[in-house]
Amino acid sequence: MSDKEENKQQQNIGYITAIQGSVVDIRFEEKLPAVYNELRTGEDGSLAIEVEAHLDAQTVRGLALGPTRGLSRGQAVVDTEHMLSVPVGDKILGRMFNVFGDAIDGGQPLEETERRPIHNHSLPLERRSVASQVFVSGIKAIDLLAPMERGGKAGLFGGAGVGKTVLITEMINNMVGRYEGVSLFCGVGERCREGEQLYREMRDAGVLDKTIMMFGQMNEAPGIRFRVAHAALAMAEYFRDEKKQDVLLLIDNVFRFVQAGSEISVLMGQMPSRVGYQPSLATEIASLQERIASTASGAITSIQAVYVPADDLTDPSASHTFAHLSSNIVLSRARVSQGLYPAVDPLASGSNMLTPLTVGERHYKVATAVRRTLAEYEELKDIIAMLGFDELPENDQKTVLKARKLERFLTQPFFTTFHFTGMEGRSVELEDTLRGCEKILSGEMDEVPENAFYMVGTIEDVLAKAEKMKEAASAA
């Protein structure tokens, strides 16, 4: 008997009995594969199938991680007897991968590297770190009103076209230079061009050697979009646990993960739940989010874009994600229409970190005063629309003028949008943001025109812009 035939006899082989979209039923005569085992079928084992359920003593239901075109009943399927795995180690830095851990950046093939299964349990409570430390992003509106936590999870919530991806790429740009750990970008069901564009930007910025990218694209099978975030987390956990490094994990977009789970749920025969989502929605989000945690020796800090269907924050996909986050950054379509970028809604956004004990008394007082001033302005908008600004009492007029200056001061030009706007990007330290807001709130900047506060960095930039505007006006 040849080695090939002997090897085939030792393998656990099953046969396809049903195919429905991405869901495949397979019958095994001898040994049933374990749940989450990777099965292989197709030409030269090119198609991977992940076991999702045991239907009876001989049949498993699997999820095809690729197109099922060309599959047929009776086709042989081989049990690999292990889970899907991804490569880990220093060799993966600067590379771009798919869900199987194959390099897709056109570079040299990876040499033999250690591999880790994509599924893992979340950290037990005794290993988790409970220290609270602010993670500065260099973006004024976020650092002031919704500060992020080192080792925490921040969510960018917004509908289509409000700037979630732009904000994430700007954060990568700002942080990757000052950040000493590893940055890992995970694209879940996003457009191909965004991945290619991000790769070029990281390469041009000279930070690719500290960055790993993983993509499950919009046009790929729902199984790939559903598992790509777990694959990225396996890499992040390696750097946290083995290398004792901090990891910055950026996920774009969590809603696509939910969407892929919803597609799979219907094909698996589950009864739809509220608004047509899968009944296991809360469990699936929790299984992903609870793996993002920190230990005493390393932290995984996660920033996640979350698409909000029809701008409805009560949608189950958004509300279930809210529960896991330490910082919620809501992007507003109303602010986009006013040209206020980043379009962070100061009243809807918030953070668990914004307490005097964590951020300090000064930061807390300034953030509270800014939010109160903007809330009062929001209440006065209806009166201004009906009666006009001049009919307001003097105190209210001052509040409105301060609020409008604060709104504009919390805008800033981004490095990643320079080729669209022509404005040089600015990253602002928290101290400069607090100082600027204090000057506006105290009335020191009452004589400076509103337009001078728009799309600048520090308060010194405001004064310089005001001087230029004055010179231009006198020259005219």
Tab-separated table of C-alpha atoms in Angstrom:
chain	number	residue	atom	x	y	z
A	1	MET	CA	0.000	0.000	0.000
A	2	SER	CA	1.367	3.449	-0.934
A	3	ASP	CA	1.942	6.185	1.674
A	4	LYS	CA	-0.790	8.272	0.044
A	5	GLU	CA	-3.393	5.487	0.369
A	6	GLU	CA	-2.319	4.723	3.961
A	7	ASN	CA	-2.600	8.422	4.868
A	8	LYS	CA	-6.069	8.557	3.316
A	9	GLN	CA	-7.176	5.586	5.429
A	10	GLN	CA	-5.991	7.310	8.611
A	11	GLN	CA	-7.894	10.517	7.820
A	12	ASN	CA	-11.384	11.091	9.182
A	13	ILE	CA	-13.425	11.527	5.984
A	14	GLY	CA	-17.073	12.526	5.679
A	15	TYR	CA	-19.419	13.161	2.750
A	16	ILE	CA	-21.622	16.170	1.952
A	17	THR	CA	-25.357	15.454	2.329
A	18	ALA	CA	-26.835	18.973	1.885
A	19	ILE	CA	-25.747	22.456	0.777
A	20	GLN	CA	-27.761	25.580	1.547
A	21	GLY	CA	-25.926	28.780	0.738
A	22	SER	CA	-22.859	28.853	3.007
A	23	VAL	CA	-24.180	26.109	5.290
A	24	VAL	CA	-23.106	22.546	4.523
A	25	ASP	CA	-24.265	19.298	6.193
A	26	ILE	CA	-21.665	16.511	6.285
A	27	ARG	CA	-22.084	12.862	7.347
A	28	PHE	CA	-19.200	11.057	9.061
A	29	GLU	CA	-19.389	7.277	9.465
A	30	GLU	CA	-16.700	6.812	12.142
A	31	LYS	CA	-15.769	9.836	14.288
A	32	LEU	CA	-17.694	13.097	14.532
A	33	PRO	CA	-15.420	16.213	14.329
A	34	ALA	CA	-15.457	18.573	17.326
A	35	VAL	CA	-17.329	21.890	17.152
A	36	TYR	CA	-15.134	24.623	15.555
A	37	ASN	CA	-12.907	22.018	13.853
A	38	GLU	CA	-11.642	23.022	10.421
A	39	LEU	CA	-12.755	20.703	7.600
A	40	ARG	CA	-11.346	20.775	4.066
A	41	THR	CA	-12.987	19.939	0.735
A	42	GLY	CA	-12.935	20.999	-2.910
A	43	GLU	CA	-10.020	20.798	-5.292
A	44	ASP	CA	-6.803	20.152	-3.292
A	45	GLY	CA	-8.688	21.038	-0.080
A	46	SER	CA	-9.054	24.663	-1.150
A	47	LEU	CA	-12.379	25.259	0.660
A	48	ALA	CA	-12.427	25.414	4.469
A	49	ILE	CA	-15.574	24.547	6.432
A	50	GLU	CA	-15.913	25.236	10.164
A	51	VAL	CA	-18.076	22.865	12.226
A	52	GLU	CA	-20.885	24.839	13.934
A	53	ALA	CA	-23.266	22.153	15.228
A	54	HIS	CA	-23.824	18.399	15.649
A	55	LEU	CA	-27.203	17.525	14.120
A	56	ASP	CA	-27.205	13.840	15.129
A	57	ALA	CA	-24.770	11.031	15.939
A	58	GLN	CA	-23.277	11.085	12.437
A	59	THR	CA	-24.007	14.509	10.905
A	60	VAL	CA	-22.410	17.912	11.472
A	61	ARG	CA	-23.518	21.294	10.156
A	62	GLY	CA	-20.631	23.455	8.967
A	63	LEU	CA	-20.084	26.988	7.749
A	64	ALA	CA	-18.224	27.330	4.438
A	65	LEU	CA	-15.474	29.959	4.596
A	66	GLY	CA	-15.535	30.665	0.891
A	67	PRO	CA	-17.816	30.269	-2.150
A	68	THR	CA	-19.680	26.951	-2.311
A	69	ARG	CA	-19.931	27.055	-6.101
A	70	GLY	CA	-18.942	23.635	-7.516
A	71	LEU	CA	-19.708	21.634	-4.351
A	72	SER	CA	-22.006	18.651	-4.696
A	73	ARG	CA	-23.657	15.977	-2.563
A	74	GLY	CA	-21.454	12.978	-1.930
A	75	GLN	CA	-18.247	15.019	-2.155
A	76	ALA	CA	-15.542	13.976	0.322
A	77	VAL	CA	-14.667	16.262	3.257
A	78	VAL	CA	-11.539	15.777	5.406
A	79	ASP	CA	-11.430	16.588	9.131
A	80	THR	CA	-8.138	18.393	9.900
A	81	GLU	CA	-8.740	17.691	13.631
A	82	HIS	CA	-7.794	21.250	14.606
A	83	MET	CA	-9.442	24.708	14.655
A	84	LEU	CA	-8.766	27.484	12.174
A	85	SER	CA	-5.434	29.065	13.130
A	86	VAL	CA	-3.379	32.168	12.329
A	87	PRO	CA	0.380	32.824	12.457
A	88	VAL	CA	1.798	34.780	15.403
A	89	GLY	CA	5.192	36.258	16.245
A	90	ASP	CA	7.410	39.126	15.133
A	91	LYS	CA	7.414	37.898	11.521
A	92	ILE	CA	3.790	38.974	11.030
A	93	LEU	CA	4.540	42.668	11.774
A	94	GLY	CA	4.140	44.859	8.704
A	95	ARG	CA	2.022	42.291	6.865
A	96	MET	CA	-1.592	42.029	5.691
A	97	PHE	CA	-3.570	38.788	6.205
A	98	ASN	CA	-6.877	37.097	5.482
A	99	VAL	CA	-8.889	35.043	7.998
A	100	PHE	CA	-6.764	31.920	7.355
A	101	GLY	CA	-3.550	33.752	8.192
A	102	ASP	CA	-2.373	33.830	4.565
A	103	ALA	CA	-0.417	36.968	3.586
A	104	ILE	CA	-2.371	38.969	0.971
A	105	ASP	CA	-0.037	41.949	0.551
A	106	GLY	CA	1.931	40.510	-2.388
A	107	GLY	CA	5.050	40.181	-0.231
A	108	GLN	CA	7.257	37.167	0.451
A	109	PRO	CA	5.443	34.062	1.769
A	110	LEU	CA	5.753	33.677	5.537
A	111	GLU	CA	8.335	31.151	6.671
A	112	GLU	CA	7.400	28.549	9.273
A	113	THR	CA	5.847	30.418	12.205
A	114	GLU	CA	3.952	29.429	15.318
A	115	ARG	CA	0.182	29.318	14.804
A	116	ARG	CA	-2.626	29.889	17.293
A	117	PRO	CA	-6.310	28.834	17.057
A	118	ILE	CA	-8.660	31.752	16.425
A	119	HIS	CA	-11.042	30.697	19.226
A	120	ASN	CA	-10.044	31.292	22.823
A	121	HIS	CA	-11.684	31.809	26.208
A	122	SER	CA	-11.826	35.314	27.673
A	123	LEU	CA	-9.402	36.125	30.499
A	124	PRO	CA	-10.456	34.950	33.982
A	125	LEU	CA	-11.208	37.790	36.398
A	126	GLU	CA	-8.135	37.204	38.566
A	127	ARG	CA	-5.819	37.886	35.586
A	128	ARG	CA	-7.487	41.131	34.526
A	129	SER	CA	-6.015	44.537	35.273
A	130	VAL	CA	-8.311	47.068	36.988
A	131	ALA	CA	-6.130	50.197	36.720
A	132	SER	CA	-7.731	53.162	34.910
A	133	GLN	CA	-5.487	55.229	32.685
A	134	VAL	CA	-6.493	57.738	29.984
A	135	PHE	CA	-5.474	56.882	26.420
A	136	VAL	CA	-4.864	60.185	24.588
A	137	SER	CA	-5.846	60.296	20.898
A	138	GLY	CA	-4.791	63.857	19.939
A	139	ILE	CA	-8.392	64.623	18.866
A	140	LYS	CA	-9.803	67.473	20.984
A	141	ALA	CA	-13.492	66.522	21.082
A	142	ILE	CA	-12.724	62.920	22.089
A	143	ASP	CA	-9.995	63.612	24.648
A	144	LEU	CA	-12.124	66.286	26.357
A	145	LEU	CA	-15.650	64.832	26.357
A	146	ALA	CA	-15.262	61.054	25.874
A	147	PRO	CA	-11.718	60.139	26.975
A	148	MET	CA	-10.656	56.619	26.050
A	149	GLU	CA	-9.220	54.084	28.470
A	150	ARG	CA	-5.907	52.266	28.108
A	151	GLY	CA	-6.968	48.637	27.921
A	152	GLY	CA	-10.600	49.682	27.412
A	153	LYS	CA	-13.016	49.608	24.487
A	154	ALA	CA	-14.177	52.730	22.646
A	155	GLY	CA	-16.966	52.732	20.073
A	156	LEU	CA	-17.495	55.182	17.201
A	157	PHE	CA	-21.242	55.136	16.524
A	158	GLY	CA	-22.789	56.710	13.442
A	159	GLY	CA	-24.822	56.174	10.299
A	160	ALA	CA	-23.460	56.064	6.764
A	161	GLY	CA	-21.121	58.859	5.711
A	162	VAL	CA	-20.569	60.632	9.055
A	163	GLY	CA	-16.826	59.927	9.225
A	164	LYS	CA	-16.269	56.710	11.252
A	165	THR	CA	-13.536	55.295	9.010
A	166	VAL	CA	-11.842	58.710	8.626
A	167	LEU	CA	-11.741	59.038	12.423
A	168	ILE	CA	-10.249	55.549	12.818
A	169	THR	CA	-7.522	56.191	10.217
A	170	GLU	CA	-6.724	59.524	11.902
A	171	MET	CA	-6.386	57.777	15.260
A	172	ILE	CA	-3.992	55.255	13.716
A	173	ASN	CA	-1.990	58.138	12.265
A	174	ASN	CA	-1.897	60.042	15.600
A	175	MET	CA	-1.251	57.093	17.879
A	176	VAL	CA	1.042	54.871	15.914
A	177	GLY	CA	3.845	57.453	16.096
A	178	ARG	CA	3.577	58.059	19.864
A	179	TYR	CA	2.453	54.524	20.691
A	180	GLU	CA	5.122	51.986	21.624
A	181	GLY	CA	3.094	48.795	21.270
A	182	VAL	CA	1.697	46.928	18.274
A	183	SER	CA	-1.184	48.291	16.165
A	184	LEU	CA	-3.581	45.758	14.658
A	185	PHE	CA	-6.224	46.876	12.160
A	186	CYS	CA	-9.098	44.472	11.482
A	187	GLY	CA	-11.393	45.227	8.536
A	188	VAL	CA	-14.686	43.342	8.974
A	189	GLY	CA	-16.763	43.410	5.793
A	190	GLU	CA	-15.311	46.708	4.580
A	191	ARG	CA	-14.438	47.877	1.062
A	192	CYS	CA	-11.283	46.588	-0.652
A	193	ARG	CA	-10.090	50.121	-1.500
A	194	GLU	CA	-10.039	51.096	2.193
A	195	GLY	CA	-7.607	48.296	3.003
A	196	GLU	CA	-5.321	49.152	0.107
A	197	GLN	CA	-5.426	52.880	0.955
A	198	LEU	CA	-4.668	52.218	4.640
A	199	TYR	CA	-1.721	49.961	3.736
A	200	ARG	CA	-0.202	52.733	1.571
A	201	GLU	CA	-0.743	55.378	4.287
A	202	MET	CA	0.944	53.222	6.949
A	203	ARG	CA	3.851	52.498	4.604
A	204	ASP	CA	4.290	56.174	3.682
A	205	ALA	CA	4.154	57.190	7.362
A	206	GLY	CA	6.957	54.714	8.116
A	207	VAL	CA	4.983	52.849	10.793
A	208	LEU	CA	4.177	49.661	8.869
A	209	ASP	CA	6.796	47.673	10.807
A	210	LYS	CA	4.676	48.070	13.989
A	211	THR	CA	1.344	47.398	12.275
A	212	ILE	CA	-0.556	44.225	11.355
A	213	MET	CA	-3.628	44.281	9.117
A	214	MET	CA	-6.309	41.643	8.696
A	215	PHE	CA	-9.215	41.850	6.257
A	216	GLY	CA	-12.430	39.969	5.595
A	217	GLN	CA	-13.820	41.979	2.706
A	218	MET	CA	-17.377	42.958	1.882
A	219	ASN	CA	-17.559	40.607	-1.122
A	220	GLU	CA	-16.394	37.527	0.811
A	221	ALA	CA	-18.519	34.743	2.326
A	222	PRO	CA	-20.420	35.570	5.554
A	223	GLY	CA	-18.337	32.951	7.410
A	224	ILE	CA	-15.154	34.908	6.669
A	225	ARG	CA	-16.699	38.209	7.822
A	226	PHE	CA	-17.980	36.460	10.947
A	227	ARG	CA	-14.614	34.962	11.946
A	228	VAL	CA	-12.076	37.612	10.871
A	229	ALA	CA	-12.391	39.605	14.129
A	230	HIS	CA	-11.723	36.417	16.159
A	231	ALA	CA	-8.639	35.759	14.013
A	232	ALA	CA	-7.328	39.288	14.658
A	233	LEU	CA	-7.942	38.841	18.400
A	234	ALA	CA	-5.848	35.645	18.425
A	235	MET	CA	-2.903	37.704	17.112
A	236	ALA	CA	-3.552	40.505	19.629
A	237	GLU	CA	-3.690	38.034	22.541
A	238	TYR	CA	-0.304	36.591	21.551
A	239	PHE	CA	1.418	39.995	21.762
A	240	ARG	CA	-0.350	40.766	25.058
A	241	ASP	CA	0.347	37.410	26.769
A	242	GLU	CA	3.635	36.185	25.273
A	243	LYS	CA	5.416	39.417	24.315
A	244	LYS	CA	3.954	41.432	27.235
A	245	GLN	CA	3.239	44.322	24.845
A	246	ASP	CA	0.349	46.772	24.594
A	247	VAL	CA	-1.832	46.268	21.529
A	248	LEU	CA	-3.990	48.893	19.816
A	249	LEU	CA	-6.813	46.964	18.103
A	250	LEU	CA	-8.920	48.869	15.571
A	251	ILE	CA	-12.053	47.178	14.234
A	252	ASP	CA	-14.007	48.567	11.292
A	253	ASN	CA	-16.927	47.679	11.366
A	254	VAL	CA	-18.655	45.786	14.204
A	255	PHE	CA	-22.050	46.028	12.475
A	256	ARG	CA	-20.708	43.937	9.555
A	257	PHE	CA	-19.811	41.239	12.095
A	258	VAL	CA	-23.409	41.311	13.374
A	259	GLN	CA	-24.730	41.340	9.801
A	260	ALA	CA	-22.681	38.255	8.873
A	261	GLY	CA	-23.975	36.482	11.995
A	262	SER	CA	-27.525	37.355	10.969
A	263	GLU	CA	-27.021	35.833	7.487
A	264	ILE	CA	-25.561	32.668	8.983
A	265	SER	CA	-28.308	32.400	11.608
A	266	VAL	CA	-31.044	32.253	8.950
A	267	LEU	CA	-29.158	29.619	6.952
A	268	MET	CA	-28.603	27.595	10.153
A	269	GLY	CA	-32.383	27.524	10.627
A	270	GLN	CA	-32.604	29.719	13.751
A	271	MET	CA	-35.765	31.711	14.422
A	272	PRO	CA	-35.194	35.466	13.866
A	273	SER	CA	-35.431	37.672	16.959
A	274	ARG	CA	-36.131	41.411	17.435
A	275	VAL	CA	-35.880	43.499	14.197
A	276	GLY	CA	-34.905	40.292	12.354
A	277	TYR	CA	-31.555	39.834	14.112
A	278	GLN	CA	-30.303	36.421	15.213
A	279	PRO	CA	-31.481	35.214	18.670
A	280	SER	CA	-27.818	34.706	19.656
A	281	LEU	CA	-26.887	38.377	18.949
A	282	ALA	CA	-25.992	39.275	22.554
A	283	THR	CA	-23.905	36.099	23.005
A	284	GLU	CA	-21.976	36.601	19.754
A	285	ILE	CA	-21.112	40.222	20.561
A	286	ALA	CA	-20.127	39.255	24.125
A	287	SER	CA	-17.899	36.366	22.945
A	288	LEU	CA	-15.944	38.857	20.829
A	289	GLN	CA	-15.911	41.849	23.197
A	290	GLU	CA	-15.015	39.976	26.392
A	291	ARG	CA	-11.784	38.684	24.839
A	292	ILE	CA	-10.593	42.304	24.609
A	293	ALA	CA	-9.069	42.721	28.068
A	294	SER	CA	-5.912	43.826	29.885
A	295	THR	CA	-3.475	42.090	32.201
A	296	ALA	CA	-0.857	43.582	34.531
A	297	SER	CA	1.830	43.073	31.841
A	298	GLY	CA	-0.028	44.097	28.654
A	299	ALA	CA	-3.225	45.763	27.467
A	300	ILE	CA	-5.456	45.449	24.419
A	301	THR	CA	-6.987	48.867	23.766
A	302	SER	CA	-9.775	48.620	21.213
A	303	ILE	CA	-11.363	51.312	19.058
A	304	GLN	CA	-14.357	50.068	17.091
A	305	ALA	CA	-16.464	51.668	14.385
A	306	VAL	CA	-20.140	50.718	14.711
A	307	TYR	CA	-22.507	51.510	11.837
A	308	VAL	CA	-25.922	52.538	13.199
A	309	PRO	CA	-28.785	51.543	10.846
A	310	ALA	CA	-30.992	54.562	10.016
A	311	ASP	CA	-29.132	56.586	12.727
A	312	ASP	CA	-31.236	54.711	15.330
A	313	LEU	CA	-29.130	54.189	18.481
A	314	THR	CA	-31.851	51.907	19.930
A	315	ASP	CA	-31.197	49.345	17.161
A	316	PRO	CA	-30.257	46.005	18.848
A	317	SER	CA	-26.868	45.839	17.100
A	318	ALA	CA	-25.890	49.247	18.555
A	319	SER	CA	-27.500	48.867	21.998
A	320	HIS	CA	-25.897	45.449	22.651
A	321	THR	CA	-22.487	46.844	21.661
A	322	PHE	CA	-22.948	49.927	23.920
A	323	ALA	CA	-23.033	47.661	26.995
A	324	HIS	CA	-19.419	46.485	26.514
A	325	LEU	CA	-17.738	49.845	25.918
A	326	SER	CA	-15.977	52.191	28.326
A	327	SER	CA	-16.207	55.140	25.905
A	328	ASN	CA	-19.071	55.881	23.490
A	329	ILE	CA	-18.311	58.402	20.734
A	330	VAL	CA	-21.486	59.250	18.807
A	331	LEU	CA	-21.143	60.938	15.423
A	332	SER	CA	-23.978	63.258	14.452
A	333	ARG	CA	-25.405	63.832	10.968
A	334	ALA	CA	-26.596	67.299	12.078
A	335	ARG	CA	-22.990	68.320	12.787
A	336	VAL	CA	-21.867	66.949	9.411
A	337	SER	CA	-24.470	69.166	7.734
A	338	GLN	CA	-22.977	72.180	9.566
A	339	GLY	CA	-19.457	71.236	8.442
A	340	LEU	CA	-18.272	70.572	12.012
A	341	TYR	CA	-15.640	67.823	11.725
A	342	PRO	CA	-15.011	65.509	13.510
A	343	ALA	CA	-18.794	65.247	13.856
A	344	VAL	CA	-18.673	64.138	17.516
A	345	ASP	CA	-21.991	64.814	19.268
A	346	PRO	CA	-20.858	66.386	22.601
A	347	LEU	CA	-24.150	65.663	24.377
A	348	ALA	CA	-24.677	62.051	23.230
A	349	SER	CA	-21.033	60.964	23.653
A	350	GLY	CA	-19.657	59.929	27.025
A	351	SER	CA	-17.083	57.886	28.894
A	352	ASN	CA	-16.762	55.929	32.132
A	353	MET	CA	-13.373	57.631	32.515
A	354	LEU	CA	-14.846	61.118	32.909
A	355	THR	CA	-14.794	61.240	36.722
A	356	PRO	CA	-12.695	63.546	38.969
A	357	LEU	CA	-10.826	60.512	40.405
A	358	THR	CA	-9.711	59.274	36.980
A	359	VAL	CA	-9.114	62.323	34.782
A	360	GLY	CA	-8.570	64.860	37.574
A	361	GLU	CA	-10.680	67.697	38.982
A	362	ARG	CA	-9.652	70.246	36.334
A	363	HIS	CA	-10.487	68.070	33.298
A	364	TYR	CA	-13.806	67.003	34.833
A	365	LYS	CA	-14.851	70.611	35.584
A	366	VAL	CA	-13.898	71.884	32.107
A	367	ALA	CA	-15.711	68.990	30.342
A	368	THR	CA	-18.831	69.499	32.513
A	369	ALA	CA	-18.849	73.269	31.856
A	370	VAL	CA	-18.433	72.734	28.086
A	371	ARG	CA	-21.258	70.188	28.016
A	372	ARG	CA	-23.536	72.437	30.110
A	373	THR	CA	-22.882	75.439	27.836
A	374	LEU	CA	-23.611	73.383	24.698
A	375	ALA	CA	-26.771	71.910	26.288
A	376	GLU	CA	-28.069	75.422	27.119
A	377	TYR	CA	-27.380	76.504	23.526
A	378	GLU	CA	-29.327	73.470	22.271
A	379	GLU	CA	-32.334	74.515	24.378
A	380	LEU	CA	-32.138	78.123	23.109
A	381	LYS	CA	-32.061	77.146	19.421
A	382	ASP	CA	-35.865	76.940	19.155
A	383	ILE	CA	-36.292	80.396	20.742
A	384	ILE	CA	-33.650	81.863	18.383
A	385	ALA	CA	-35.453	80.294	15.401
A	386	MET	CA	-38.786	81.884	16.450
A	387	LEU	CA	-37.813	85.251	17.944
A	388	GLY	CA	-34.251	85.842	16.746
A	389	PHE	CA	-30.944	86.130	18.606
A	390	ASP	CA	-31.443	89.822	19.547
A	391	GLU	CA	-34.547	89.010	21.638
A	392	LEU	CA	-32.571	86.826	24.061
A	393	PRO	CA	-31.525	88.196	27.480
A	394	GLU	CA	-27.888	89.317	27.683
A	395	ASN	CA	-26.782	86.262	29.733
A	396	ASP	CA	-28.277	83.892	27.159
A	397	GLN	CA	-26.654	85.817	24.316
A	398	LYS	CA	-23.242	85.357	25.973
A	399	THR	CA	-23.946	81.632	26.460
A	400	VAL	CA	-24.850	81.232	22.776
A	401	LEU	CA	-21.698	83.044	21.587
A	402	LYS	CA	-19.482	80.931	23.882
A	403	ALA	CA	-21.208	77.721	22.765
A	404	ARG	CA	-20.709	78.549	19.078
A	405	LYS	CA	-17.006	79.238	19.716
A	406	LEU	CA	-16.657	75.970	21.659
A	407	GLU	CA	-18.343	74.042	18.823
A	408	ARG	CA	-15.877	75.466	16.338
A	409	PHE	CA	-12.867	75.081	18.648
A	410	LEU	CA	-13.647	71.339	18.973
A	411	THR	CA	-13.216	70.922	15.203
A	412	GLN	CA	-9.739	70.236	13.845
A	413	PRO	CA	-8.085	69.418	10.525
A	414	PHE	CA	-6.949	65.797	10.063
A	415	PHE	CA	-3.666	64.526	8.653
A	416	THR	CA	-5.492	61.817	6.679
A	417	THR	CA	-7.805	64.311	4.915
A	418	PHE	CA	-5.094	66.746	3.804
A	419	HIS	CA	-5.433	65.708	0.143
A	420	PHE	CA	-9.199	66.510	0.311
A	421	THR	CA	-9.161	69.735	2.335
A	422	GLY	CA	-5.684	71.170	1.727
A	423	MET	CA	-5.502	71.951	5.471
A	424	GLU	CA	-2.471	70.703	7.399
A	425	GLY	CA	-3.500	68.154	10.054
A	426	ARG	CA	-3.126	68.910	13.770
A	427	SER	CA	-2.769	66.574	16.762
A	428	VAL	CA	-3.554	68.453	19.996
A	429	GLU	CA	-2.335	67.593	23.504
A	430	LEU	CA	-4.974	67.354	26.245
A	431	GLU	CA	-3.392	70.269	28.179
A	432	ASP	CA	-3.808	72.565	25.133
A	433	THR	CA	-7.447	71.496	24.709
A	434	LEU	CA	-8.258	72.205	28.382
A	435	ARG	CA	-6.469	75.582	28.297
A	436	GLY	CA	-8.328	76.649	25.143
A	437	CYS	CA	-11.747	75.690	26.546
A	438	GLU	CA	-11.005	77.475	29.847
A	439	LYS	CA	-10.162	80.710	27.982
A	440	ILE	CA	-13.412	80.541	25.969
A	441	LEU	CA	-15.549	79.761	29.045
A	442	SER	CA	-13.951	82.535	31.131
A	443	GLY	CA	-14.781	85.162	28.499
A	444	GLU	CA	-11.160	85.921	27.559
A	445	MET	CA	-11.909	85.156	23.904
A	446	ASP	CA	-15.153	87.154	23.644
A	447	GLU	CA	-13.588	89.679	21.237
A	448	VAL	CA	-12.213	87.020	18.863
A	449	PRO	CA	-14.487	86.315	15.852
A	450	GLU	CA	-16.201	82.890	15.613
A	451	ASN	CA	-14.565	81.933	12.312
A	452	ALA	CA	-11.088	82.083	13.876
A	453	PHE	CA	-11.955	79.027	16.025
A	454	TYR	CA	-12.910	76.822	13.059
A	455	MET	CA	-10.533	74.010	11.965
A	456	VAL	CA	-7.510	74.945	14.078
A	457	GLY	CA	-5.400	73.175	16.704
A	458	THR	CA	-4.525	75.120	19.866
A	459	ILE	CA	-5.801	78.475	21.177
A	460	GLU	CA	-2.555	80.067	19.858
A	461	ASP	CA	-3.615	78.955	16.364
A	462	VAL	CA	-6.966	80.696	16.958
A	463	LEU	CA	-5.235	83.993	17.797
A	464	ALA	CA	-2.892	83.656	14.798
A	465	LYS	CA	-5.858	83.000	12.480
A	466	ALA	CA	-7.765	85.966	13.960
A	467	GLU	CA	-4.740	88.210	13.282
A	468	LYS	CA	-4.587	87.022	9.657
A	469	MET	CA	-8.323	87.669	9.232
A	470	LYS	CA	-7.855	91.197	10.632
A	471	GLU	CA	-4.959	91.886	8.249
A	472	ALA	CA	-6.934	90.553	5.277
A	473	ALA	CA	-9.924	92.741	6.213
A	474	SER	CA	-7.798	95.893	6.565
A	475	ALA	CA	-6.006	95.182	3.253
A	476	ALA	CA	-9.376	94.863	1.528
